[in-house]
Short mmCIF file of C-alpha atoms and ligand atoms in Angstrom, two decimals:
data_model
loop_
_atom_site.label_atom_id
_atom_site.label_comp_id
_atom_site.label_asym_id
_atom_site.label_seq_id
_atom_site.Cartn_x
_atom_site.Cartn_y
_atom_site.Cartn_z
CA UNK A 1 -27.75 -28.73 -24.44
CA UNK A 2 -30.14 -26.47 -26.14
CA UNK A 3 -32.72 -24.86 -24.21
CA UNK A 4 -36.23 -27.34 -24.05
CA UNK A 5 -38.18 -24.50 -25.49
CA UNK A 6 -36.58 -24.46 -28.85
CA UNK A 7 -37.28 -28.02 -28.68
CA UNK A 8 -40.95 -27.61 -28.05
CA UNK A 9 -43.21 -24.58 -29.04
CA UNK A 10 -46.36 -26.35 -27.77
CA UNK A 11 -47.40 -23.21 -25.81
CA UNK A 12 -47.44 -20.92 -28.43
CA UNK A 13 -49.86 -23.30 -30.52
CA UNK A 14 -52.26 -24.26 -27.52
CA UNK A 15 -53.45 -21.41 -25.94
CA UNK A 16 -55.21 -17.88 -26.39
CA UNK A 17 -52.63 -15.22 -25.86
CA UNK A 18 -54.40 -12.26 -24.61
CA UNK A 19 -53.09 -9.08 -23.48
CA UNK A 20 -53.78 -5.15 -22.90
CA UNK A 21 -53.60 -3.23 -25.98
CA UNK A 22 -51.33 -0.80 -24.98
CA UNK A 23 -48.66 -3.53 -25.57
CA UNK A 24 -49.09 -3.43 -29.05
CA UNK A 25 -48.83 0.79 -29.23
CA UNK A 26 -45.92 2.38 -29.78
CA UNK A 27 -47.35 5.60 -28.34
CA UNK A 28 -47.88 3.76 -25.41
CA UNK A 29 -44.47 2.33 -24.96
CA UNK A 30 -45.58 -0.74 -26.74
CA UNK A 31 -43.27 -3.44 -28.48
CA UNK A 32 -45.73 -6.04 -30.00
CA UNK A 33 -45.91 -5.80 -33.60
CA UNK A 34 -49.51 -4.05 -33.67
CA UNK A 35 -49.90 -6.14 -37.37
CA UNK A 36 -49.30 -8.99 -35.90
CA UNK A 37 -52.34 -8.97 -33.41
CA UNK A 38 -56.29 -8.66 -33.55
CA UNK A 39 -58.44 -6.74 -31.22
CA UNK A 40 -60.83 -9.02 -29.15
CA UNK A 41 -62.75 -6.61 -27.05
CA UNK A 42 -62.27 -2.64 -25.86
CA UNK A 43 -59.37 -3.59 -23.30
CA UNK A 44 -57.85 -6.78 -25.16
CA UNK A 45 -55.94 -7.69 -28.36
CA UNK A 46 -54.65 -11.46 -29.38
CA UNK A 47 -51.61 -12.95 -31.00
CA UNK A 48 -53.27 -13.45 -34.27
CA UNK A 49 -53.80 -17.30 -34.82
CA UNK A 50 -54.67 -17.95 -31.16
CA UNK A 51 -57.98 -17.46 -31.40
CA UNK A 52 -58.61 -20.62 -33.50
CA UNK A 53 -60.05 -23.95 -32.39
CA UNK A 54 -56.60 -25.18 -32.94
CA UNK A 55 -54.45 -21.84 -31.51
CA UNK A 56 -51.44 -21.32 -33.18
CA UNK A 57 -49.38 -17.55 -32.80
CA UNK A 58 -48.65 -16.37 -36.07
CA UNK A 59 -45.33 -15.58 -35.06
CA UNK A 60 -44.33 -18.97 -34.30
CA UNK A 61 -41.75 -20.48 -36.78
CA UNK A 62 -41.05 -23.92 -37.27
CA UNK A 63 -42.65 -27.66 -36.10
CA UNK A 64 -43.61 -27.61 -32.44
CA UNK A 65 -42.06 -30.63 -30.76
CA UNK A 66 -39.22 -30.59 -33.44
CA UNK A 67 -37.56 -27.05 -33.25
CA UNK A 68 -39.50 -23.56 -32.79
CA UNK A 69 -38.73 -20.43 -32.12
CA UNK A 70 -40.81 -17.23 -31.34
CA UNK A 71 -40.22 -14.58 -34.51
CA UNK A 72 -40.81 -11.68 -32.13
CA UNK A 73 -39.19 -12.97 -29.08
CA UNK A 74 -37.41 -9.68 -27.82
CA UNK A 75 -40.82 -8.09 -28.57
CA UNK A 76 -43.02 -10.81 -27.45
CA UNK A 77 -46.01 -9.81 -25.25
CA UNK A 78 -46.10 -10.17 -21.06
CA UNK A 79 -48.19 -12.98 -21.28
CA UNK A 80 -45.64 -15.07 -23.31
CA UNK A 81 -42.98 -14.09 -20.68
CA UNK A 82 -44.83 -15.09 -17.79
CA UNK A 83 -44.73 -18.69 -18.97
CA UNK A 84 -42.31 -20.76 -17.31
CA UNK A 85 -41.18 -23.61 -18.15
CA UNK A 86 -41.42 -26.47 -15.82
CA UNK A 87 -38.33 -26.78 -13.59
CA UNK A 88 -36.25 -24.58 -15.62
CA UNK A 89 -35.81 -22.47 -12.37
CA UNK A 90 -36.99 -25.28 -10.04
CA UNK A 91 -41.13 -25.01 -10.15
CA UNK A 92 -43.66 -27.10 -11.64
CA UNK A 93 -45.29 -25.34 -14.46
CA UNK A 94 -49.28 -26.65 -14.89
CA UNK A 95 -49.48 -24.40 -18.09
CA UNK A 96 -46.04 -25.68 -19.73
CA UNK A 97 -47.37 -29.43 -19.11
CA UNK A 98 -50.69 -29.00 -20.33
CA UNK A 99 -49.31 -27.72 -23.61
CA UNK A 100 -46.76 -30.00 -24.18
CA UNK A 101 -49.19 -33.42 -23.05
CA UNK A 102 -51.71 -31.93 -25.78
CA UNK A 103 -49.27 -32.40 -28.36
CA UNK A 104 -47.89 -35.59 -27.20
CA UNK A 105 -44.90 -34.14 -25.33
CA UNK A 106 -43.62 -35.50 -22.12
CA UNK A 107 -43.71 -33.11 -19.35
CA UNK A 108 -40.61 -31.53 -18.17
CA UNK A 109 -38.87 -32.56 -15.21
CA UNK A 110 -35.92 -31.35 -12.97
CA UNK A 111 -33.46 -33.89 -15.21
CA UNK A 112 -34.19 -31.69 -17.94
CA UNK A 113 -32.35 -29.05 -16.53
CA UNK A 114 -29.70 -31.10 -15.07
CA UNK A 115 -27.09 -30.53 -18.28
CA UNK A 116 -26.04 -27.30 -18.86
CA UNK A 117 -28.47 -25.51 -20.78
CA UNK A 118 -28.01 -23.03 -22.92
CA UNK A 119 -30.19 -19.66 -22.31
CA UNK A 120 -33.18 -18.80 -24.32
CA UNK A 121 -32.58 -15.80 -26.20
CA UNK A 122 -34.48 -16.12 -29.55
S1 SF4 B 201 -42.66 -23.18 -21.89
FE1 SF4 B 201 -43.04 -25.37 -21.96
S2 SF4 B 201 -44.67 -25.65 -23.48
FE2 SF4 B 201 -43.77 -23.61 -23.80
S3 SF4 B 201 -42.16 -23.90 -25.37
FE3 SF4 B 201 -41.20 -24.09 -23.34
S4 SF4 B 201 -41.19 -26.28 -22.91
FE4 SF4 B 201 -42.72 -25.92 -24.52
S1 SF4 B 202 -45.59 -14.14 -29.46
FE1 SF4 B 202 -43.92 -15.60 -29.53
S2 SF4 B 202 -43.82 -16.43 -27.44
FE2 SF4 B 202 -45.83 -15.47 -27.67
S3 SF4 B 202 -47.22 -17.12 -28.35
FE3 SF4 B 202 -46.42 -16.09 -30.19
S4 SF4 B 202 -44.63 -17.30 -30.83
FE4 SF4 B 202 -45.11 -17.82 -28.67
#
């Protein structure tokens, strides 16, 4: 079974994604694409597109709920990795339900997880 993420995407279009701006320097041991991000104060920069009314990460490709991926996933920001999805290692996941529900998604649950799942890695 694929992985419910690649299913799904509804994170990456539903919140601000926020972060120290070191992660986008290279000097700093950065991997963000710096272009792909806009400063929002003296500490923070933002996945461009998240700061809309309707958020949506500019390096999102493809139709959340039908199949998306992250275009920067090895290079993806901290915040974006510290978003688990529900019960994919056996924890609810009040962030990964509040996305999906706002785009009409069921919530994940343990049976989700109960195939064999193929690992997230783009
Ligand atoms: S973490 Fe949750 S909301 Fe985000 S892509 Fe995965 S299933 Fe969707
Ligand atoms: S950087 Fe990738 S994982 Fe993070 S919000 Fe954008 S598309 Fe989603």
């Amino acid at each position: 079974m694929s992985h419910p993420c690649l299913r799904c995407g509804a994170c990456c279009a539903h919140f601000r994604v926020a972060f120290h701006w070191s992660e986008a320097e290279a000097f700093m041991g950065g991997v963000v694409p710096s272009a792909l991000t806009e400063q929002i104060d003296p500490h923070r920069v933002a996945m461009r597109g998240t700061q809309a009314r309707q958020p949506h990460c500019v390096a999102l490709q493809g139709v959340v709920g039908e199949g998306a991926t992250c275009g920067i996933y090895a290079q993806r920001p901290s915040v974006c990795r510290e978003v688990i999805p529900a019960w994919e290692f056996g924890t609810p996941s009040a962030q990964c339900d509040k996305a999906r529900v706002a785009y009409g998604l069921a919530p994940l649950t343990p049976a989700d997880w109960a195939e064999p799942v193929q690992p997230h890695s783009a």
